[in-house]
Coordinates of C-alpha atoms in Angstrom, one line a residue:
M1 CA -27.0 -57.5 -37.9
A2 CA -24.7 -60.3 -37.5
Q3 CA -26.3 -62.6 -35.2
L4 CA -24.6 -65.1 -32.6
N5 CA -26.6 -67.8 -30.9
E6 CA -26.1 -67.9 -27.2
S7 CA -24.2 -71.2 -27.3
E8 CA -21.3 -69.3 -29.3
L9 CA -21.3 -66.3 -27.0
N10 CA -17.8 -67.5 -25.2
K11 CA -16.9 -63.9 -23.9
P12 CA -18.2 -61.8 -21.4
G13 CA -20.1 -58.7 -22.3
G14 CA -24.1 -59.6 -20.9
V15 CA -25.9 -59.7 -17.6
E16 CA -28.2 -62.7 -17.4
G17 CA -31.8 -60.9 -17.7
S18 CA -30.0 -57.7 -19.3
G19 CA -30.9 -57.4 -23.3
Q20 CA -27.6 -55.7 -24.1
A21 CA -23.8 -56.2 -23.8
G22 CA -20.5 -54.6 -24.2
M23 CA -20.4 -51.6 -22.9
Q24 CA -17.2 -52.7 -20.6
G25 CA -14.2 -51.0 -21.5
M26 CA -15.4 -48.4 -23.4
E27 CA -14.1 -45.7 -21.3
M28 CA -10.6 -47.0 -21.7
L29 CA -10.6 -46.6 -25.4
D30 CA -8.6 -43.4 -26.9
G31 CA -7.0 -42.4 -30.2
T32 CA -8.6 -40.5 -33.0
I33 CA -12.2 -41.9 -32.6
A34 CA -13.9 -39.1 -34.9
E35 CA -11.1 -39.5 -37.6
A36 CA -12.2 -43.4 -37.3
L37 CA -15.7 -42.5 -37.8
K38 CA -15.0 -40.6 -40.8
E39 CA -12.7 -42.7 -42.3
T40 CA -15.4 -45.6 -42.0
V41 CA -17.7 -43.8 -43.7
E42 CA -15.9 -43.2 -46.4
R43 CA -14.5 -46.8 -46.9
S44 CA -18.1 -47.3 -47.6
S45 CA -17.9 -45.2 -50.9
P46 CA -17.7 -47.7 -53.9
Q47 CA -14.8 -45.1 -54.9
H48 CA -12.9 -45.6 -52.3
A49 CA -9.8 -47.7 -53.4
D50 CA -9.9 -50.5 -50.9
N51 CA -13.6 -50.8 -50.9
R52 CA -13.9 -53.3 -53.8
N53 CA -17.5 -53.4 -53.5
D54 CA -17.9 -55.1 -50.2
V55 CA -19.9 -53.4 -47.8
T56 CA -18.2 -54.6 -44.7
Q57 CA -15.1 -52.7 -45.3
G58 CA -17.1 -49.9 -44.2
I59 CA -19.7 -48.9 -41.9
H60 CA -21.2 -52.7 -42.5
G61 CA -18.1 -54.3 -41.0
H62 CA -18.8 -55.9 -37.3
L63 CA -16.7 -56.1 -34.3
H64 CA -17.0 -59.8 -33.8
H65 CA -14.9 -59.8 -37.3
F66 CA -12.5 -57.3 -35.9
A67 CA -11.8 -59.3 -33.2
S68 CA -10.2 -62.4 -34.4
G69 CA -8.3 -60.1 -37.0
G70 CA -11.1 -60.5 -39.5
P71 CA -10.6 -59.6 -43.2
A72 CA -7.4 -57.8 -43.5
H73 CA -9.4 -54.2 -44.7
H74 CA -10.4 -54.3 -40.9
L75 CA -7.1 -53.7 -39.3
W76 CA -7.1 -50.2 -41.0
L77 CA -9.0 -49.3 -37.6
S78 CA -6.0 -49.6 -35.1
K79 CA -4.0 -46.8 -36.9
F80 CA -7.2 -45.0 -35.3
V81 CA -8.2 -46.9 -32.3
P82 CA -5.3 -49.1 -31.2
Q83 CA -7.1 -50.8 -28.4
L84 CA -10.3 -51.7 -30.5
Q85 CA -9.2 -54.9 -31.5
S86 CA -8.1 -56.2 -28.0
L87 CA -11.5 -54.5 -26.6
A88 CA -13.4 -56.6 -29.3
A89 CA -11.7 -59.6 -28.5
K90 CA -12.2 -59.6 -24.9
Y91 CA -16.2 -58.8 -25.0
H92 CA -19.0 -59.3 -27.0
V93 CA -20.2 -55.8 -28.3
G94 CA -24.2 -55.6 -29.2
N95 CA -27.6 -56.7 -27.7
Y96 CA -29.6 -59.9 -27.1
V97 CA -33.2 -60.2 -29.0
A98 CA -36.0 -62.9 -28.2
I99 CA -36.7 -64.8 -30.8
R100 CA -41.0 -65.0 -30.6
G101 CA -42.7 -68.2 -29.8
T102 CA -39.3 -69.7 -28.8
N103 CA -37.6 -69.6 -25.3
E104 CA -34.2 -68.7 -28.0
R105 CA -32.1 -65.5 -27.3
I106 CA -29.7 -64.4 -30.4
F107 CA -27.0 -61.9 -29.8
E108 CA -26.7 -59.5 -32.7
S109 CA -23.5 -57.8 -33.2
M110 CA -23.4 -54.5 -33.3
P111 CA -21.7 -52.7 -36.4
I112 CA -18.3 -51.1 -35.9
Y113 CA -19.8 -47.3 -36.7
A114 CA -22.2 -47.5 -34.1
R115 CA -19.8 -48.3 -31.7
L116 CA -17.9 -45.8 -32.4
G117 CA -20.8 -43.1 -32.6
M118 CA -21.7 -44.2 -28.8
H119 CA -18.1 -43.9 -28.0
I120 CA -17.9 -40.5 -29.2
L121 CA -21.6 -39.1 -27.9
F122 CA -20.7 -40.8 -23.9
Y123 CA -17.0 -40.1 -24.0
G124 CA -15.5 -38.3 -27.0
R125 CA -17.3 -34.8 -26.1
E126 CA -13.3 -33.2 -24.8
Q127 CA -11.7 -35.4 -27.2
V128 CA -13.7 -33.9 -30.6
K129 CA -13.2 -30.7 -29.3
L130 CA -9.5 -31.1 -29.4
L131 CA -10.0 -32.5 -33.0
E132 CA -12.4 -30.5 -34.7
G133 CA -11.9 -26.7 -32.7
S134 CA -14.7 -25.4 -32.2
K135 CA -16.8 -28.0 -33.3
R136 CA -19.6 -29.9 -31.4
I137 CA -20.2 -33.6 -31.8
E138 CA -24.1 -32.7 -33.1
S139 CA -22.1 -31.4 -36.2
L140 CA -20.2 -34.4 -36.6
L141 CA -22.4 -37.1 -36.2
M142 CA -24.7 -34.7 -38.7
E143 CA -22.0 -34.0 -41.4
Q144 CA -21.1 -38.1 -41.4
S145 CA -24.9 -38.8 -41.6
K146 CA -25.2 -36.6 -44.4
R147 CA -22.3 -38.0 -46.2
E148 CA -23.2 -41.5 -45.8
G149 CA -26.5 -40.3 -47.4
Q150 CA -24.8 -38.7 -50.7
I151 CA -22.9 -41.9 -51.0
Y152 CA -25.7 -44.3 -50.8
D153 CA -27.4 -41.9 -53.1
S154 CA -25.0 -42.2 -56.1
P155 CA -25.5 -44.4 -59.1
E156 CA -22.1 -46.0 -58.1
S157 CA -23.3 -47.2 -55.1
R158 CA -25.7 -49.8 -57.1
S159 CA -22.4 -51.8 -57.0
H160 CA -23.2 -52.8 -53.5
I161 CA -26.1 -54.2 -53.5
P162 CA -24.9 -57.8 -54.0
S163 CA -22.7 -57.4 -51.1
F164 CA -25.0 -56.1 -48.7
I165 CA -27.8 -59.1 -49.7
H166 CA -24.8 -61.7 -49.0
T167 CA -23.8 -60.2 -45.6
Y168 CA -27.3 -59.9 -44.2
N169 CA -28.4 -63.1 -45.8
I170 CA -31.6 -60.9 -47.6
N171 CA -34.3 -62.9 -48.5
T172 CA -34.8 -62.0 -52.0
S173 CA -37.7 -63.9 -53.1
E174 CA -39.7 -61.6 -50.7
L175 CA -38.6 -58.4 -53.4
L176 CA -41.5 -56.8 -55.6
Y177 CA -38.3 -56.0 -57.7
P178 CA -35.1 -58.5 -58.3
P179 CA -31.9 -57.1 -56.8
E180 CA -30.5 -56.6 -60.6
S181 CA -33.6 -54.5 -61.5
P182 CA -33.0 -50.8 -62.8
A183 CA -35.7 -49.6 -60.3
Y184 CA -32.6 -49.8 -58.0
K185 CA -31.1 -46.6 -59.4
N186 CA -29.0 -46.5 -55.9
F187 CA -27.9 -48.6 -52.8
N188 CA -30.6 -46.4 -51.2
H189 CA -33.3 -47.5 -53.4
F190 CA -33.0 -50.7 -52.5
F191 CA -32.5 -50.1 -48.8
Y192 CA -36.0 -48.7 -48.9
R193 CA -36.8 -51.2 -51.2
K194 CA -40.5 -52.7 -51.5
L195 CA -41.7 -56.2 -50.9
K196 CA -44.2 -58.4 -52.7
P197 CA -48.0 -57.6 -51.6
D198 CA -48.4 -61.1 -50.1
A199 CA -44.8 -61.0 -48.1
R200 CA -46.3 -59.3 -44.8
P201 CA -49.7 -60.7 -44.2
V202 CA -51.6 -59.3 -41.0
Q203 CA -52.0 -62.3 -38.5
N204 CA -54.4 -62.8 -36.1
P205 CA -57.7 -61.3 -37.6
D206 CA -59.5 -60.6 -34.0
H207 CA -56.0 -58.8 -32.6
E208 CA -56.7 -55.2 -33.6
F209 CA -53.1 -53.9 -33.6
C210 CA -50.0 -55.7 -35.6
S211 CA -46.3 -54.7 -35.7
A212 CA -46.1 -51.2 -37.7
A213 CA -42.2 -52.8 -38.9
D214 CA -39.7 -55.3 -39.3
S215 CA -37.9 -54.5 -35.9
R216 CA -36.9 -55.6 -32.3
L217 CA -39.7 -54.7 -30.2
V218 CA -40.6 -53.3 -26.7
V219 CA -44.1 -52.8 -25.6
Y220 CA -45.4 -50.7 -22.1
P221 CA -48.8 -50.6 -20.6
A222 CA -47.7 -47.1 -19.6
V223 CA -44.9 -44.5 -20.6
H224 CA -44.2 -44.7 -17.2
D225 CA -43.4 -48.6 -17.5
A226 CA -41.0 -47.6 -20.0
Q227 CA -39.7 -44.9 -18.7
T228 CA -38.6 -47.4 -15.7
F229 CA -37.4 -50.4 -17.8
W230 CA -36.2 -49.2 -21.0
I231 CA -36.0 -45.3 -22.3
K232 CA -33.6 -44.3 -19.2
G233 CA -33.2 -40.5 -20.8
N234 CA -33.5 -38.3 -17.7
E235 CA -35.2 -36.0 -20.0
F236 CA -38.1 -38.3 -21.8
T237 CA -41.7 -37.2 -22.0
V238 CA -44.2 -37.5 -24.2
P239 CA -44.3 -33.7 -24.6
A240 CA -40.3 -33.6 -25.5
L241 CA -40.7 -36.7 -27.7
L242 CA -43.7 -35.2 -29.5
G243 CA -42.2 -31.2 -29.7
L244 CA -45.0 -29.9 -27.8
D245 CA -45.9 -28.2 -24.6
K246 CA -47.2 -30.1 -21.8
S247 CA -50.1 -28.3 -21.9
D248 CA -51.4 -28.6 -25.7
P249 CA -54.5 -31.1 -26.1
L250 CA -52.5 -34.1 -27.4
C251 CA -50.2 -34.4 -24.7
R252 CA -53.1 -34.4 -22.4
A253 CA -55.0 -37.2 -24.1
L254 CA -51.9 -39.5 -24.5
E255 CA -51.1 -39.0 -20.8
G256 CA -50.8 -42.5 -19.2
G257 CA -51.1 -44.3 -22.4
S258 CA -49.6 -46.8 -23.7
L259 CA -45.9 -47.2 -25.6
A260 CA -44.5 -49.5 -28.5
S261 CA -40.9 -49.1 -29.4
F262 CA -39.6 -50.5 -32.6
R263 CA -36.1 -50.8 -33.2
L264 CA -34.7 -51.1 -37.4
A265 CA -31.5 -52.4 -37.7
P266 CA -30.0 -51.5 -40.8
S267 CA -30.2 -55.2 -42.7
D268 CA -34.3 -54.8 -42.0
Y269 CA -36.8 -54.1 -44.5
H270 CA -37.1 -50.2 -43.7
R271 CA -40.6 -49.5 -45.0
F272 CA -43.1 -48.9 -42.1
H273 CA -47.0 -49.5 -41.6
S274 CA -49.9 -49.2 -39.9
L275 CA -50.4 -50.6 -36.5
A276 CA -53.9 -50.1 -36.5
D277 CA -57.0 -49.3 -38.6
A278 CA -57.2 -45.5 -38.8
T279 CA -57.4 -42.3 -40.4
V280 CA -54.3 -39.7 -40.9
V281 CA -54.9 -36.3 -39.0
G282 CA -53.3 -33.3 -40.5
E283 CA -49.8 -33.7 -42.6
P284 CA -46.9 -35.1 -40.9
R285 CA -44.6 -32.8 -38.8
D286 CA -41.4 -32.6 -38.9
I287 CA -38.9 -31.5 -35.7
P288 CA -35.3 -31.1 -36.7
G289 CA -32.7 -32.7 -33.9
Q290 CA -29.6 -34.9 -33.7
Y291 CA -28.3 -37.8 -35.1
F292 CA -27.3 -39.7 -32.2
T293 CA -27.2 -43.4 -32.3
V294 CA -30.6 -45.2 -31.5
N295 CA -28.8 -48.4 -30.1
P296 CA -30.7 -50.1 -27.2
Q297 CA -27.2 -49.2 -25.2
A298 CA -27.9 -45.6 -25.7
V299 CA -31.8 -45.4 -25.1
N300 CA -31.2 -47.2 -22.1
E301 CA -28.4 -44.4 -21.0
K302 CA -29.4 -41.8 -17.9
G303 CA -27.6 -39.1 -19.3
L304 CA -29.2 -38.5 -22.4
D305 CA -32.4 -38.8 -24.0
V306 CA -31.5 -39.6 -27.4
L307 CA -35.4 -40.1 -28.7
S308 CA -36.5 -36.8 -28.1
A309 CA -33.2 -35.2 -29.2
N310 CA -33.0 -37.1 -32.1
K311 CA -34.6 -35.6 -35.6
R312 CA -37.9 -37.1 -35.9
S313 CA -41.3 -37.1 -37.8
V314 CA -44.8 -36.9 -36.0
L315 CA -48.0 -38.6 -37.7
L316 CA -51.1 -38.4 -35.8
L317 CA -53.7 -41.4 -36.4
N318 CA -57.4 -41.6 -35.2
H319 CA -58.2 -45.2 -34.7
D320 CA -61.3 -45.8 -36.5
A321 CA -62.6 -48.6 -33.7
T322 CA -62.2 -46.2 -30.6
N323 CA -61.8 -42.7 -32.1
K324 CA -58.9 -42.2 -29.9
K325 CA -55.4 -40.8 -30.9
I326 CA -52.1 -42.7 -31.8
A327 CA -49.1 -40.5 -32.1
F328 CA -46.6 -42.3 -34.7
V329 CA -43.1 -40.9 -34.3
A330 CA -40.6 -42.0 -36.8
V331 CA -37.1 -41.1 -35.2
G332 CA -33.8 -40.7 -37.3
A333 CA -30.3 -42.1 -36.0
L334 CA -26.7 -42.0 -36.8
L335 CA -26.2 -42.1 -40.6
V336 CA -29.9 -42.2 -41.4
G337 CA -30.2 -40.2 -44.4
S338 CA -34.3 -39.3 -44.3
I339 CA -37.9 -39.8 -43.5
Q340 CA -40.4 -40.0 -45.9
W341 CA -44.1 -40.4 -45.7
T342 CA -46.4 -42.1 -48.3
V343 CA -49.2 -40.9 -46.9
S344 CA -51.2 -37.5 -46.1
A345 CA -54.1 -35.8 -44.4
G346 CA -57.2 -37.6 -44.5
S347 CA -55.9 -41.0 -45.8
K348 CA -57.8 -44.1 -44.8
V349 CA -55.3 -46.9 -43.5
R350 CA -55.8 -50.4 -42.7
R351 CA -53.7 -52.2 -40.7
G352 CA -50.4 -53.4 -42.2
D353 CA -51.1 -50.6 -45.0
E354 CA -47.7 -48.5 -45.7
L355 CA -47.1 -45.2 -44.2
G356 CA -43.8 -44.4 -45.2
F357 CA -39.8 -45.0 -45.3
F358 CA -36.4 -44.4 -43.7
A359 CA -33.6 -43.8 -46.2
Y360 CA -30.5 -45.3 -45.0
G361 CA -29.8 -46.1 -41.5
G362 CA -31.0 -48.2 -38.4
S363 CA -34.1 -46.0 -36.6
T364 CA -36.5 -46.3 -34.7
I365 CA -40.3 -46.1 -34.6
V366 CA -41.9 -45.0 -31.2
A367 CA -46.4 -45.0 -30.9
I368 CA -47.9 -44.2 -28.0
L369 CA -51.5 -44.8 -27.8
E370 CA -53.9 -43.2 -25.6
P371 CA -54.8 -44.9 -22.4
G372 CA -57.5 -48.0 -22.7
M373 CA -56.9 -48.5 -26.1
V374 CA -54.7 -51.5 -26.0
E375 CA -54.0 -54.9 -24.3
W376 CA -50.6 -55.8 -25.8
D377 CA -49.9 -59.3 -26.4
S378 CA -48.8 -61.3 -23.0
D379 CA -45.6 -62.7 -24.5
L380 CA -44.4 -59.3 -25.5
V381 CA -45.3 -57.4 -21.7
A382 CA -43.1 -60.4 -20.3
N383 CA -39.9 -60.0 -22.6
S384 CA -40.0 -56.1 -22.5
S385 CA -40.3 -55.9 -18.6
P386 CA -37.3 -57.4 -16.5
P387 CA -37.3 -60.3 -14.2
K388 CA -35.3 -58.7 -11.4
R389 CA -35.3 -55.2 -10.0
G390 CA -32.5 -53.4 -11.7
Q391 CA -32.1 -55.5 -14.6
L392 CA -33.4 -54.4 -18.1
G393 CA -35.9 -56.1 -20.6
I394 CA -35.3 -57.9 -23.8
E395 CA -36.5 -57.0 -27.5
T396 CA -38.9 -59.5 -29.5
M397 CA -37.7 -60.0 -33.2
M398 CA -41.1 -59.2 -35.3
K399 CA -42.1 -58.6 -38.5
V400 CA -44.5 -56.3 -40.3
G401 CA -48.1 -57.4 -39.6
W402 CA -47.6 -60.0 -36.2
S403 CA -50.0 -59.3 -33.9
I404 CA -48.9 -56.9 -30.9
G405 CA -52.2 -56.7 -29.2
K406 CA -56.0 -56.5 -29.1
M407 CA -58.6 -54.0 -27.4
P408 CA -59.6 -54.6 -24.1
K409 CA -62.9 -56.6 -24.3
D410 CA -65.1 -53.8 -22.3
K411 CA -63.7 -51.3 -25.4
K412 CA -65.4 -53.5 -28.1

């Protein structure tokens, strides 16, 4: 994600105590939004005439660049959405994130594709019907997600690796294989790149739970708290997320449990890891669904539960120390190609061990733990919970292996 310090935020778009900004003016956009999203995806192809192996010419363009006129190749968007440049110039569009161990917050600018996807989702249903005939929004977003996967699975997409590294300031010293390695047969291979064994050490040996991903994290002692402060979708429940009936024994076991949500941005290392010492119970279970954006501004909307609407895959873990269950849910999103697991039934995993990876796209992991298993680290709880009633919490930037919590003393 493109990042700005708070001192650089010289436009409206955020409310003090809120983790997000830039919903203002969204309802005023018109134009051919669906066509703009399609064109953005096509411009990510190395074979597009205007691409020139520059990832910012397609889906990796950011609105704060477009606001100032940016590189000339951003101006094509005005043909589809005439008001977008003036709106981006007036408002910041993105999300605040807390930097752990400091009082600093940074602002992450939203990619153009996420902004367009959000507009289509919340304001564009009638427009898409007019443009696409009987085609539903869900079909449009699925089509474009699959198309992006095809583009980044092509051998030609390797040419985008240097630009991606430059755009997102990827630390190449951590990579198991250097960027020019033939191990990366396409862009997707680089996107779910492996890191050196010592790149993500597990911290705090006395803390039994660690971050499952390089991500932006919120944690809540109980699912109800998450529903109050973060996941606003009216239909969100544990059974809905897991794709099970509420009478299922797993749903009953997790009722009143703790929740952690790890949001991965496109720039992040996209392999995910175990948050605890555990055993894999059964095979992962895939749940078909949509390809909606999982940007916080969508998760915080009351009218739609994107987490339990989206394509997702559920892995069940049995925690070694307590013999209790953890539901580890990998949630796909707009332009996410696939969810892959690298463990299977009976696998023994330690904190920080790899579980799987996402192919291209931003995505989210939701972990739900049985009641009484974890006391989240106090700084994470403080950031996740709003300082004032009616406000939202803020995500904390995390790396794999960082401490997120420990078992209550009476459980040890």
